[in-house]
Coordinates of C-alpha atoms and ligand atoms in Angstrom, one line a residue:
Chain A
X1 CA 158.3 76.8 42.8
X2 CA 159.4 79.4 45.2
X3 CA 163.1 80.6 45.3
X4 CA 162.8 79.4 49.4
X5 CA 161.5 75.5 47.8
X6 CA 164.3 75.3 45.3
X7 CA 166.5 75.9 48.2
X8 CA 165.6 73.4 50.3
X9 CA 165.6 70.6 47.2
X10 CA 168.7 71.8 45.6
X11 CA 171.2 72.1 48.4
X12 CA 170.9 68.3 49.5
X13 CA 170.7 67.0 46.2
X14 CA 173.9 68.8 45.8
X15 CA 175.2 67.5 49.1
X16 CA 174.1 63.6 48.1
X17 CA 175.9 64.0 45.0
X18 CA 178.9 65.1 45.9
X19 CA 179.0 61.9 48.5
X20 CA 178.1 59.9 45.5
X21 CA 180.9 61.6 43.8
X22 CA 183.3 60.9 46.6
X23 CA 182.1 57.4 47.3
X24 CA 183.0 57.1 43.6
X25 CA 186.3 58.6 43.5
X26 CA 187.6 56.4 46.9
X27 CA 186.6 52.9 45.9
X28 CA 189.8 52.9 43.3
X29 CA 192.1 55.3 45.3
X30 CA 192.0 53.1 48.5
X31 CA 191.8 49.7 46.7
X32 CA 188.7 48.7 48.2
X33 CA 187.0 45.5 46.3
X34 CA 183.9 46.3 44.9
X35 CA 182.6 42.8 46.2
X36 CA 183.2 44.6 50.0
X37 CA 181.9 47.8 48.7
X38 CA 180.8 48.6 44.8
X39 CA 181.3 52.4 43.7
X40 CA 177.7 54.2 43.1
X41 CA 178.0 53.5 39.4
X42 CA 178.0 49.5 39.9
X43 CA 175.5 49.8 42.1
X44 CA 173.3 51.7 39.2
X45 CA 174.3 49.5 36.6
X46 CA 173.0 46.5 39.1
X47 CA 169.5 48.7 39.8
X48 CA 169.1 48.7 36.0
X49 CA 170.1 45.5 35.1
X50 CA 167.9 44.1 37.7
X51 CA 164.4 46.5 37.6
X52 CA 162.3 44.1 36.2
X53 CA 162.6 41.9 40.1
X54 CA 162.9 45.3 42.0
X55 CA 160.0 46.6 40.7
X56 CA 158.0 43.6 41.7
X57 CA 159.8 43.5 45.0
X58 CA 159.4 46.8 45.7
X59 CA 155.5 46.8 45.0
X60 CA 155.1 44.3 47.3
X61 CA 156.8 46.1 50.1
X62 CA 155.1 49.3 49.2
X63 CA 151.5 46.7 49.3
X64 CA 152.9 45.2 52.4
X65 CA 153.7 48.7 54.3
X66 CA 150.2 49.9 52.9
X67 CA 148.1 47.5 54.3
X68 CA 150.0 47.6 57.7
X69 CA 149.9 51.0 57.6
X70 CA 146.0 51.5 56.8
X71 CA 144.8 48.8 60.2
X72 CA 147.3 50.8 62.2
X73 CA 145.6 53.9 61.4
X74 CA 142.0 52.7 61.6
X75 CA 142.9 50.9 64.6
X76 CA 145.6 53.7 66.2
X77 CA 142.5 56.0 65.7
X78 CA 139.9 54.0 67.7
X79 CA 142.4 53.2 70.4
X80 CA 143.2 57.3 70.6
X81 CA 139.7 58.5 70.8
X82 CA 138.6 55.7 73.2
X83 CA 141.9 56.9 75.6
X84 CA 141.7 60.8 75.0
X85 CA 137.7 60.4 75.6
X86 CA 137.7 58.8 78.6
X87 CA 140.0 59.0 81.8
X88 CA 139.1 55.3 82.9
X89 CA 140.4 53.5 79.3
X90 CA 143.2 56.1 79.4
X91 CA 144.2 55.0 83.0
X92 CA 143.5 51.1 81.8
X93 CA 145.1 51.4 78.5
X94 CA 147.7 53.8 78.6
X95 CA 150.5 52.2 80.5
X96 CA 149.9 48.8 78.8
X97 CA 150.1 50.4 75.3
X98 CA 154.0 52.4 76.4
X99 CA 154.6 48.9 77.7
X100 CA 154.0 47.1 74.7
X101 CA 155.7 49.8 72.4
X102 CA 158.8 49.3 74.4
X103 CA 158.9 45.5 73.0
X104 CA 161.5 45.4 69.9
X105 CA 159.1 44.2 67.2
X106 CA 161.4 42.6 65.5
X107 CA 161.8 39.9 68.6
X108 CA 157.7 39.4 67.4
X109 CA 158.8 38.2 64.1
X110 CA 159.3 34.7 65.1
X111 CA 156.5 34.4 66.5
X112 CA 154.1 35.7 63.5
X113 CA 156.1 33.3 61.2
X114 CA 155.3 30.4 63.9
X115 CA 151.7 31.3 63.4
X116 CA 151.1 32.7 59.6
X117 CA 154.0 31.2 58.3
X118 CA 156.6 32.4 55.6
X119 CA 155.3 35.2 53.5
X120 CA 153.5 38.7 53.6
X121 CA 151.5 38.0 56.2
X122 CA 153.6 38.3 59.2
X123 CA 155.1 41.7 56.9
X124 CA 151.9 42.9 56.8
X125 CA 151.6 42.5 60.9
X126 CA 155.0 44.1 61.9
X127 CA 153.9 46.6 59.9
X128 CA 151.0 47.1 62.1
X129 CA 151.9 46.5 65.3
X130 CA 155.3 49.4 64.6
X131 CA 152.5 51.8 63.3
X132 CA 149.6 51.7 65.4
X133 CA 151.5 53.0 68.0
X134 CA 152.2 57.0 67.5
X135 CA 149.0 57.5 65.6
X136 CA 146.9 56.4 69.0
X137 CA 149.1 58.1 71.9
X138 CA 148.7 61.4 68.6
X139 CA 145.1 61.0 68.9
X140 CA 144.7 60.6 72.4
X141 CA 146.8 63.9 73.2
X142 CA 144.9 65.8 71.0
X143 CA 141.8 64.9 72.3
X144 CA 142.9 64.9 76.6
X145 CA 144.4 68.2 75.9
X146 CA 141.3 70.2 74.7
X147 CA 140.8 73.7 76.7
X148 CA 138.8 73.3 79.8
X149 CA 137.6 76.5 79.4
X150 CA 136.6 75.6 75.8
X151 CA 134.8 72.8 77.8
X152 CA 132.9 74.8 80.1
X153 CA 131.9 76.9 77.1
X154 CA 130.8 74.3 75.3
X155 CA 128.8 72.9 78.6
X156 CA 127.1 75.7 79.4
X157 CA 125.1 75.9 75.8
X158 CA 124.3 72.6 76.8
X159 CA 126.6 70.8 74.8
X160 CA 126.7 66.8 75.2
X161 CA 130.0 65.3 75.6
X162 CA 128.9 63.9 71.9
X163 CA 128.9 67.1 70.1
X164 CA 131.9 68.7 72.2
X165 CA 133.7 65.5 70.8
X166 CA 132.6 66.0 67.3
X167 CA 132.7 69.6 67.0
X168 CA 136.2 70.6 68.9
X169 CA 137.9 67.4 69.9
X170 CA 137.8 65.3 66.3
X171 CA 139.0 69.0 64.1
X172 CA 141.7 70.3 67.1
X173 CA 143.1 66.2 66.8
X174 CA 143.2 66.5 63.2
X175 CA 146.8 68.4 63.1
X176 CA 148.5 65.5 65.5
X177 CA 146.7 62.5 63.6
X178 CA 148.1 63.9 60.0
X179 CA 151.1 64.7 62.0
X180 CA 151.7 60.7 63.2
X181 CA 150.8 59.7 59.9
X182 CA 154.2 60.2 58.4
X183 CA 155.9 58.8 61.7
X184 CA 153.7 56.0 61.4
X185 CA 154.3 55.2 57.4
X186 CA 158.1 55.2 58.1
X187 CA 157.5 52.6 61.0
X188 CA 155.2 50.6 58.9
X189 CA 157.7 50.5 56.2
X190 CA 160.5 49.5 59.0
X191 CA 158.4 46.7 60.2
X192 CA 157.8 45.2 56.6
X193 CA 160.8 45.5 55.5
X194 CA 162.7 43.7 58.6
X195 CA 159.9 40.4 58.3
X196 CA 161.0 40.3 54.7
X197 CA 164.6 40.2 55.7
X198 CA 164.1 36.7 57.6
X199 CA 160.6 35.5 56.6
X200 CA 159.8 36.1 53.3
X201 CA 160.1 35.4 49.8
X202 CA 159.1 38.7 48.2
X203 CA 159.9 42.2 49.0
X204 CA 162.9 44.0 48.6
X205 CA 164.0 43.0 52.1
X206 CA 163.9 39.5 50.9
X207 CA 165.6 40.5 47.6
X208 CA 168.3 42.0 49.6
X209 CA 168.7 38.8 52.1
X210 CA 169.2 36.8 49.2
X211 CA 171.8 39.3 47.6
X212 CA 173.6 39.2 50.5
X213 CA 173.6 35.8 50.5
X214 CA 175.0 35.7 47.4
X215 CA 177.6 38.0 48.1
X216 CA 176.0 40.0 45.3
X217 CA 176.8 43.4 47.2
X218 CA 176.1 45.4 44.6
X219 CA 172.5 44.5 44.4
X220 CA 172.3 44.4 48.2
X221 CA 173.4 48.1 48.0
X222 CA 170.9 48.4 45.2
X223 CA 168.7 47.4 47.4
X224 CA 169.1 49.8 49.9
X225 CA 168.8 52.9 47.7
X226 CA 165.7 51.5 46.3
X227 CA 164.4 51.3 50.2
X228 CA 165.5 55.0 50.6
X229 CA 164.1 55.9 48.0
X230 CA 160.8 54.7 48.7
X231 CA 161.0 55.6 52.2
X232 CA 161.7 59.2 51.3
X233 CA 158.8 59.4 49.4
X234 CA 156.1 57.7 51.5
X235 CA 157.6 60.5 54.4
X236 CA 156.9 63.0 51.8
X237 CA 153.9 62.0 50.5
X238 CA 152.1 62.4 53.7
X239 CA 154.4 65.2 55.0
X240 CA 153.0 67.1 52.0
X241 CA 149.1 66.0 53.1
X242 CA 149.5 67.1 56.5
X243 CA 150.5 70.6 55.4
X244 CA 147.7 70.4 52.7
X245 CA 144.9 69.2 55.3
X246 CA 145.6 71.2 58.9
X247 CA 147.4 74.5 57.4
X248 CA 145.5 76.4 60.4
X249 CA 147.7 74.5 62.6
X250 CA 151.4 75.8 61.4
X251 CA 150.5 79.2 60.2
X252 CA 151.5 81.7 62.7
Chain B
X1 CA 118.9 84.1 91.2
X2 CA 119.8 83.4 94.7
X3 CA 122.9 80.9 96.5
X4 CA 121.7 79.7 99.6
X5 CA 124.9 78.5 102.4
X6 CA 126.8 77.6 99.5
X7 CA 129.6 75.8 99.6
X8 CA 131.8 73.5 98.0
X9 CA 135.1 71.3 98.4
X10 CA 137.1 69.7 95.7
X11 CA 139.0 66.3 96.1
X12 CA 142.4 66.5 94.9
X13 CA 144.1 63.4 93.4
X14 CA 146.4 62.9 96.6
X15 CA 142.7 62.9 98.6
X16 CA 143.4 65.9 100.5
X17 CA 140.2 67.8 101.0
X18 CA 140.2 71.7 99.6
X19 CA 137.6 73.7 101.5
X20 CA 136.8 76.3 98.4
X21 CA 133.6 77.6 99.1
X22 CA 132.0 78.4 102.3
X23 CA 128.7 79.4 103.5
X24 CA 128.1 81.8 100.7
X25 CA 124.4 83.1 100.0
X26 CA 123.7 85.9 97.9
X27 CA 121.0 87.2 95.6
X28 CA 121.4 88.2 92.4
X29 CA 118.2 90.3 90.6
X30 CA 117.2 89.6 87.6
X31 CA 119.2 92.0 85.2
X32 CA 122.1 93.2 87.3
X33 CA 125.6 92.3 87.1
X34 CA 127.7 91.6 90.4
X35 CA 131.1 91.2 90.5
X36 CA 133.4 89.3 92.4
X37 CA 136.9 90.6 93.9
X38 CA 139.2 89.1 95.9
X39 CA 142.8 87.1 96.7
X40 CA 143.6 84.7 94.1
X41 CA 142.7 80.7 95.2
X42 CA 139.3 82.4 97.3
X43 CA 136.7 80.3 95.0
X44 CA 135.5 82.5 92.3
X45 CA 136.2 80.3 89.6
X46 CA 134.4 77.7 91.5
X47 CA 131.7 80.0 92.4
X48 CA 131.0 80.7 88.4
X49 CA 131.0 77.2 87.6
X50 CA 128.6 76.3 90.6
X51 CA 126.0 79.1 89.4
X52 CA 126.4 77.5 85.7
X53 CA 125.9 73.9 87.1
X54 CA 129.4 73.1 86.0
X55 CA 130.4 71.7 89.6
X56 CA 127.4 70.5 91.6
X57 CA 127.6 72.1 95.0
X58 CA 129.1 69.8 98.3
X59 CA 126.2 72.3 100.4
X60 CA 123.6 74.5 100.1
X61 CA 121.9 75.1 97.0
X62 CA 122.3 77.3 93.7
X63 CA 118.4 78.8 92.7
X64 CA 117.9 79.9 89.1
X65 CA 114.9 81.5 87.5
X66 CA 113.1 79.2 90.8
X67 CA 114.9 76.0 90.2
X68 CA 117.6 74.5 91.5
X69 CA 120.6 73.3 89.5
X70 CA 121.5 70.3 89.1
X71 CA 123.3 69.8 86.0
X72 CA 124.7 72.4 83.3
X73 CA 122.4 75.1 83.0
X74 CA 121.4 75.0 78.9
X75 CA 121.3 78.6 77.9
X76 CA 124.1 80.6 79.5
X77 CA 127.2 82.5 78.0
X78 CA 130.5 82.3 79.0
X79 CA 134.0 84.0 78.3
X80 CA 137.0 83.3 79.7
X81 CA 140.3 85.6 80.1
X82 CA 141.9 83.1 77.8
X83 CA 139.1 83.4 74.6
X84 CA 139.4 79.7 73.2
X85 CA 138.6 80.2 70.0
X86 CA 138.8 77.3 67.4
X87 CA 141.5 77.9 64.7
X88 CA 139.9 75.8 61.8
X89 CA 137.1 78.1 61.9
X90 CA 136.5 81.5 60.7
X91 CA 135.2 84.1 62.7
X92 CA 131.7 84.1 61.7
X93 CA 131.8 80.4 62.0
X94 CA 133.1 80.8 65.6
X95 CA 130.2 82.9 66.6
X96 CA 127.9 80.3 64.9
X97 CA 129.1 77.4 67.0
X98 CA 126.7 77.8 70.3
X99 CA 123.7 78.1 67.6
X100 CA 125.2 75.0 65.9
X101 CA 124.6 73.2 69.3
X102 CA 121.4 75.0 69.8
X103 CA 119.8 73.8 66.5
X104 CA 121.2 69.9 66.9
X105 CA 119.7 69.7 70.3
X106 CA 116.6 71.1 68.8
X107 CA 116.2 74.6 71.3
X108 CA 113.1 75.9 69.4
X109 CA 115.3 79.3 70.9
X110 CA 117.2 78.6 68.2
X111 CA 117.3 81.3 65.5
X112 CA 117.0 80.2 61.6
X113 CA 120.4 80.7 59.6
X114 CA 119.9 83.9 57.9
X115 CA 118.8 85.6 61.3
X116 CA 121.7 83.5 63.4
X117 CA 124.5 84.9 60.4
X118 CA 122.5 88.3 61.1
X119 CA 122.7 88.3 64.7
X120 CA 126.3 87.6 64.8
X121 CA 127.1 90.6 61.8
X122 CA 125.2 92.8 64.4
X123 CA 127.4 92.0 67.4
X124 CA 131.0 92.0 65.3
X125 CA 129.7 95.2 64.2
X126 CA 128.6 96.5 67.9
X127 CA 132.7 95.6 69.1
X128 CA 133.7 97.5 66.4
X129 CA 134.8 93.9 64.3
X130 CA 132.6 94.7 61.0
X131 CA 134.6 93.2 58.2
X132 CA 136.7 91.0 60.3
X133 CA 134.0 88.0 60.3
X134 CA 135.5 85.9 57.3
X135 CA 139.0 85.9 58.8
X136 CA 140.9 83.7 60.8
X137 CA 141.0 83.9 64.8
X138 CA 144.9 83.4 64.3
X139 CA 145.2 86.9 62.3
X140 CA 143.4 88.9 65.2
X141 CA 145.5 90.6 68.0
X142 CA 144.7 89.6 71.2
X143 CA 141.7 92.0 72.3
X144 CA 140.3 91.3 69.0
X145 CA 139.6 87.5 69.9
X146 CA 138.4 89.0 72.9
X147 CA 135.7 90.5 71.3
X148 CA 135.0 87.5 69.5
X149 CA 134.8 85.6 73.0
X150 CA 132.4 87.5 74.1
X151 CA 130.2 87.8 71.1
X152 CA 130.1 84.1 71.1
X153 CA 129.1 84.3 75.0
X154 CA 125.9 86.7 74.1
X155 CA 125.1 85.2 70.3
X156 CA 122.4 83.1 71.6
X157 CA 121.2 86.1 74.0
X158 CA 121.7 84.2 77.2
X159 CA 119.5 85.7 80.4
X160 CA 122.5 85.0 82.1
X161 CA 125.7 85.7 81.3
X162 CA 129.6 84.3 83.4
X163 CA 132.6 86.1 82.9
X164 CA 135.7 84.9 84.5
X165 CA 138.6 87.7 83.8
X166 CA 137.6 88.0 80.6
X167 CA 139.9 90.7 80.1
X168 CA 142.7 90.1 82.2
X169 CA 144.9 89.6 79.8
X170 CA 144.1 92.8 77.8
X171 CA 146.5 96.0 77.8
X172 CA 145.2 98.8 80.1
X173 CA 143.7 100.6 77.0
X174 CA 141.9 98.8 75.3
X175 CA 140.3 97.1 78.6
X176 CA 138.8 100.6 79.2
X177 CA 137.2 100.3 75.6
X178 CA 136.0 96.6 76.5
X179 CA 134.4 97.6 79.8
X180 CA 132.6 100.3 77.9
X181 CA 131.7 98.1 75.3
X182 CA 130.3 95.4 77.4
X183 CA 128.1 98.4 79.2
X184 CA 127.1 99.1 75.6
X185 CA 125.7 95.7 75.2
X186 CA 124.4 94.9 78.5
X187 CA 122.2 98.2 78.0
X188 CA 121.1 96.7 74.6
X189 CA 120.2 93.1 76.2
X190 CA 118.8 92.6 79.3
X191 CA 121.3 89.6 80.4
X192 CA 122.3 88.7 84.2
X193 CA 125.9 89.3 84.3
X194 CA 128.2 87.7 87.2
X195 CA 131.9 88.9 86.6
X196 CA 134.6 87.3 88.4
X197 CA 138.0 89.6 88.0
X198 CA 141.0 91.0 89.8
X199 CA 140.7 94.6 88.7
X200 CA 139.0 96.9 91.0
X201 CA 138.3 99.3 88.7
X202 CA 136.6 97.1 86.5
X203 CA 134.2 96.4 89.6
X204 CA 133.6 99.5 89.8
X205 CA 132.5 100.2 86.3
X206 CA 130.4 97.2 85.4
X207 CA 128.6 96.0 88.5
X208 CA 125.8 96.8 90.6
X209 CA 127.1 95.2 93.7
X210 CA 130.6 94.1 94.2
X211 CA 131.6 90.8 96.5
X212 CA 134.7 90.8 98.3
X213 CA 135.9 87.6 99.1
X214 CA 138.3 85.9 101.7
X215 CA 140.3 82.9 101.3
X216 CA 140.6 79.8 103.4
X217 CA 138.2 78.9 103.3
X218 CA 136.9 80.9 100.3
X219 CA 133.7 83.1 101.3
X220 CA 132.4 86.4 101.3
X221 CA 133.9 88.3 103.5
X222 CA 132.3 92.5 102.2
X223 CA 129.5 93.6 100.2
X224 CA 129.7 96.9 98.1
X225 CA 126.8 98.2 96.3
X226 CA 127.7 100.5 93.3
X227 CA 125.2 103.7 92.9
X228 CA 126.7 105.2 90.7
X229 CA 123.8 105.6 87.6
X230 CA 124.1 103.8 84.7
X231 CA 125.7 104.0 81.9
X232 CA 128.9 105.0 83.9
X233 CA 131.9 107.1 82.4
X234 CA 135.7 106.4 83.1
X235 CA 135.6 109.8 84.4
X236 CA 133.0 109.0 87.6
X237 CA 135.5 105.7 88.1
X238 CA 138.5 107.5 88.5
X239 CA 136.4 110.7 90.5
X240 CA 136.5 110.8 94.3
X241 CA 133.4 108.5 95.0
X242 CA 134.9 105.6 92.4
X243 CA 138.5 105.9 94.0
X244 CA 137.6 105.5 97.5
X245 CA 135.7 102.4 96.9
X246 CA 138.2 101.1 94.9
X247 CA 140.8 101.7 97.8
X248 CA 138.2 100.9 100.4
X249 CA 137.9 97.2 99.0
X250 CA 141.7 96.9 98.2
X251 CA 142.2 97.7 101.7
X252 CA 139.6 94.9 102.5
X253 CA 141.6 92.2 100.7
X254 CA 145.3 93.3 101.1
X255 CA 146.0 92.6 104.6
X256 CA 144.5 89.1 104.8
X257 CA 146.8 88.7 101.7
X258 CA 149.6 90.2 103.8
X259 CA 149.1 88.1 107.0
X260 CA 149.2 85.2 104.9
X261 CA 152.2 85.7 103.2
Ligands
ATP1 N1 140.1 71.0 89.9 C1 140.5 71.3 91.1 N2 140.9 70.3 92.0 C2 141.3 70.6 93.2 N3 141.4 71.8 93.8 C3 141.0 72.9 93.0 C4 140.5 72.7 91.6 N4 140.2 73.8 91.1 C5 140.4 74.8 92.1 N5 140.9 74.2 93.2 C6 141.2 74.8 94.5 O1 140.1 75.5 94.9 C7 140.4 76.8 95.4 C8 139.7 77.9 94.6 O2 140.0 77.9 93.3 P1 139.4 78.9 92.2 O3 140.0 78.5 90.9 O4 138.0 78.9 92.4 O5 140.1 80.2 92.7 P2 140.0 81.7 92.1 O6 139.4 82.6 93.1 O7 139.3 81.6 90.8 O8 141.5 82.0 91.9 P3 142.2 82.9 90.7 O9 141.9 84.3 91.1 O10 143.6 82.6 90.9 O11 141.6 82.5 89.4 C9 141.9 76.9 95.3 O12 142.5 76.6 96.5 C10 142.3 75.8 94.3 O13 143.5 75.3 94.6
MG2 MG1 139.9 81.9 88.7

């Protein structure tokens, strides 16, 4: 690892810890009851003492977000090519979709539990319908914003709109789709987790609805750093692809 | 190739009608270049894409090789001042790409792999690229990618070949060594060449009759034929005959340009 990576782990590591280490010291000094807010250490102890049910909750978010995450992007990719190809469905589609993103999802909730009922389902569709967004309006701008120069190029050789698709449009999109897949993991992960919170009976949301509940802070709070956690990484995870896949696109 | 009363309007999104092309008729032999000089917003853009069947004319008609076009002519080169070149690909690949369409649509012009990756060695080699075909567009310098644009416009060894300010955005210097490298490779391939630009001097230099055009609406207002023999030097261009052409046709465009403004 370069001096430059260790940098740029180390110094908020240090940072977090020395919250931690704050958060710590100021429970005791101000008197504060650890059932309104438990110092870092209770809230490990409670993490540990409880990892058999995170784990499982926590799979089922990650399964949740996962499969939310994968329609969006099969979906959020159709929906973007169909708009950045063509000026008529961009015209008929485009202010309709900003419309419907402007909706809160979590007012769409209700609904889905009406229909599917308790469970992972309507997880599954928040999830969805909070991640199919960015990767489309991604797609679409990579595609409406090729070169028209590059166009006429192309067109002259006797190109048909076909092959100018597949041979500049799909690679030059590439870079702004892997781009919205980490905006869209973190919004499918958001959308699972807020249906578990009032319609489920799995996932951490639900684990920390019920901790709450229970006035069982610390585990609530344990909770929440697992969530963290896990959101972190799934950012990362495809932060790190993106770089992997469309280098061409940041080298400069 | 020959325009006859060309001319063409464009429809803007408020519906306002543009008048950009005019009554223009020209002919262009076989194996010359022409250029095209004038104000900016007189129509040579739209005149280039007329001639390659990009825009389909609102009058007249655009004659090439005997036929009249229609649609997107299938077989012609262009470069562009800004060169377009895709990033993912390397250079070689970029030249590669018009015979990539040429062999999907089945062009039995279409060279076979070894003699397309020869083809395009030659050229890199001819702008003085050799060596640079395995790197990335992004690690050139402007007037490199340049080159590459144009090698990409002649790979497939169009007849005809459109050139719209291809090196406008060059430094002075190393525009010189472009104009004399394009004379290098139209002497090598006997292509038609239409240029549209804003530099005189590179009128001058490259074409065998230069078209002066007027704005509003866009036409074509003088006619300059260029005798000096080819291949030219840059010291005939900048000699007595070359200068007072070249201040001849500015005079020509600068005072519509002045009793406009
Ligand atoms: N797509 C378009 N829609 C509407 N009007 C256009 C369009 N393209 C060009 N025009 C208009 O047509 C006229 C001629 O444009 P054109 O691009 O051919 O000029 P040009 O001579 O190439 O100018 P320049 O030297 O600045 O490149 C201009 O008045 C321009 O505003
Ligand atoms: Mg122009």
């Amino acid at each position: 690892m370069s001096r430059a990576n260790v940098r740029r782990l180390a110094l908020p590591l240090l940072v977090f810890v020395g919250l931690l280490l704050v958060w710590e010291a100021a429970v005791p000094a101000l008197r504060i009851q650890p059932i309104i807010l438990p110092p870092p250490s209770g809230v490990a102890t409670a993490i540990v003492e409880t990892a058999g049910p995170i784990a499982f909750h926590a799979r089922h978010t990650l399964v949740t977000t996962l499969i939310g995450f994968g329609a969006a992007v099969g979906l959020g990719l159709l929906l973007g090519f169909a708009i950045g190809a063509s000026v008529t469905v961009n015209d008929a589609l485009y202010p309709l979709l900003v419309g419907f993103n402007s909706i809160p999802k979590a007012a769409v909730v209700p609904l889905l539990v009406m229909w599917f009922g308790i469970g992972a389902v309507p997880a599954v569709l928040t999830a969805f319908l909070l991640a199919f967004f960015p990767v489309a309006v991604n797609v679409a701008v990579g595609l409406a914003t090729l070169e028209s120069e590059l166009r006429d190029v192309l067109r002259a050789l006797g190109a048909s709109r076909w092959q100018i698709f597949r041979k500049v449009g799909v690679p030059r999109t590439m870079p702004l789709f892997f781009a919205s897949l980490k905006v869209a993991v973190s919004s499918a992960f958001v959308g699972s987790v807020i249906s578990e919170t009032v319609a489920s009976n799995a996932g951490i949301g639900y684990l920390m609805a019920v901790a709450a509940s229970d006035f069982n802070t610390r585990l609530a709070f344990g909770g929440l750093f697992v969530l963290a956690a896990m959101g972190v990484l799934l950012y990362g995870v495809f932060a790190i692809v993106e770089r992997r896949v469309t280098g061409w696109a940041y080298a400069e | 190739m020959s325009l006859r009363d060309v001319g063409f309007e464009y429809v803007t999104s408020d519906r306002r009608v543009i008048r950009a092309l005019e009554g223009v008729s020209i002919d262009i032999p076989r194996g010359t270049t022409v250029a095209f000089v004038g104000p900016s917003g007189c129509g040579k853009s739209t005149l280039l894409k007329l001639i390659a069947g990009l825009l389909t004319t609102t009058r007249g008609s655009v004659v090439v090789d005997g036929r009249a076009v229609v649609g997107p002519l299938k077989h012609v080169g262009m470069a562009f001042q800004n060169p377009v070149l895709l990033p993912w690909r390397t250079v070689l690949d970029n030249l590669l790409l018009p015979l990539e369409i040429m062999r999907e649509n089945g062009d039995p012009r279409t060279p076979n792999r070894v003699a397309g990756r020869d083809r395009a060695l030659a050229l890199l080699r001819t702008v003085g690229l050799d060596g640079a075909e395995h790197r990335q567009p992004r690690e050139l310098s402007g007037g490199m990618r340049q080159r590459v644009s144009l090698c990409r416009a002649l790979i497939h060894e169009p007849a005809l070949l459109l050139l719209d300010e291809p090196f406008a955005a060059l430094d002075a210097f190393t525009r010189e060594e472009m104009w004399e490298l394009h004379q290098a490779l139209g002497l090598d391939r006997a292509f038609t060449g239409v240029l549209v630009t804003h530099d005189l001097r590179e009128a001058v230099f490259l074409a065998e009759t230069i078209y002066v055009m007027a704005t509003d609406p866009g036409r074509i207002a003088h006619v300059h034929p260029v005798t000096f023999p080819v291949p030219r030097t840059l010291g005939e261009l900048y000699g007595p005959a070359g200068t007072e052409l070249i201040r001849q046709m500015r005079d020509e465009i600068r005072p519509r340009r002045e009793a406009s403004a």
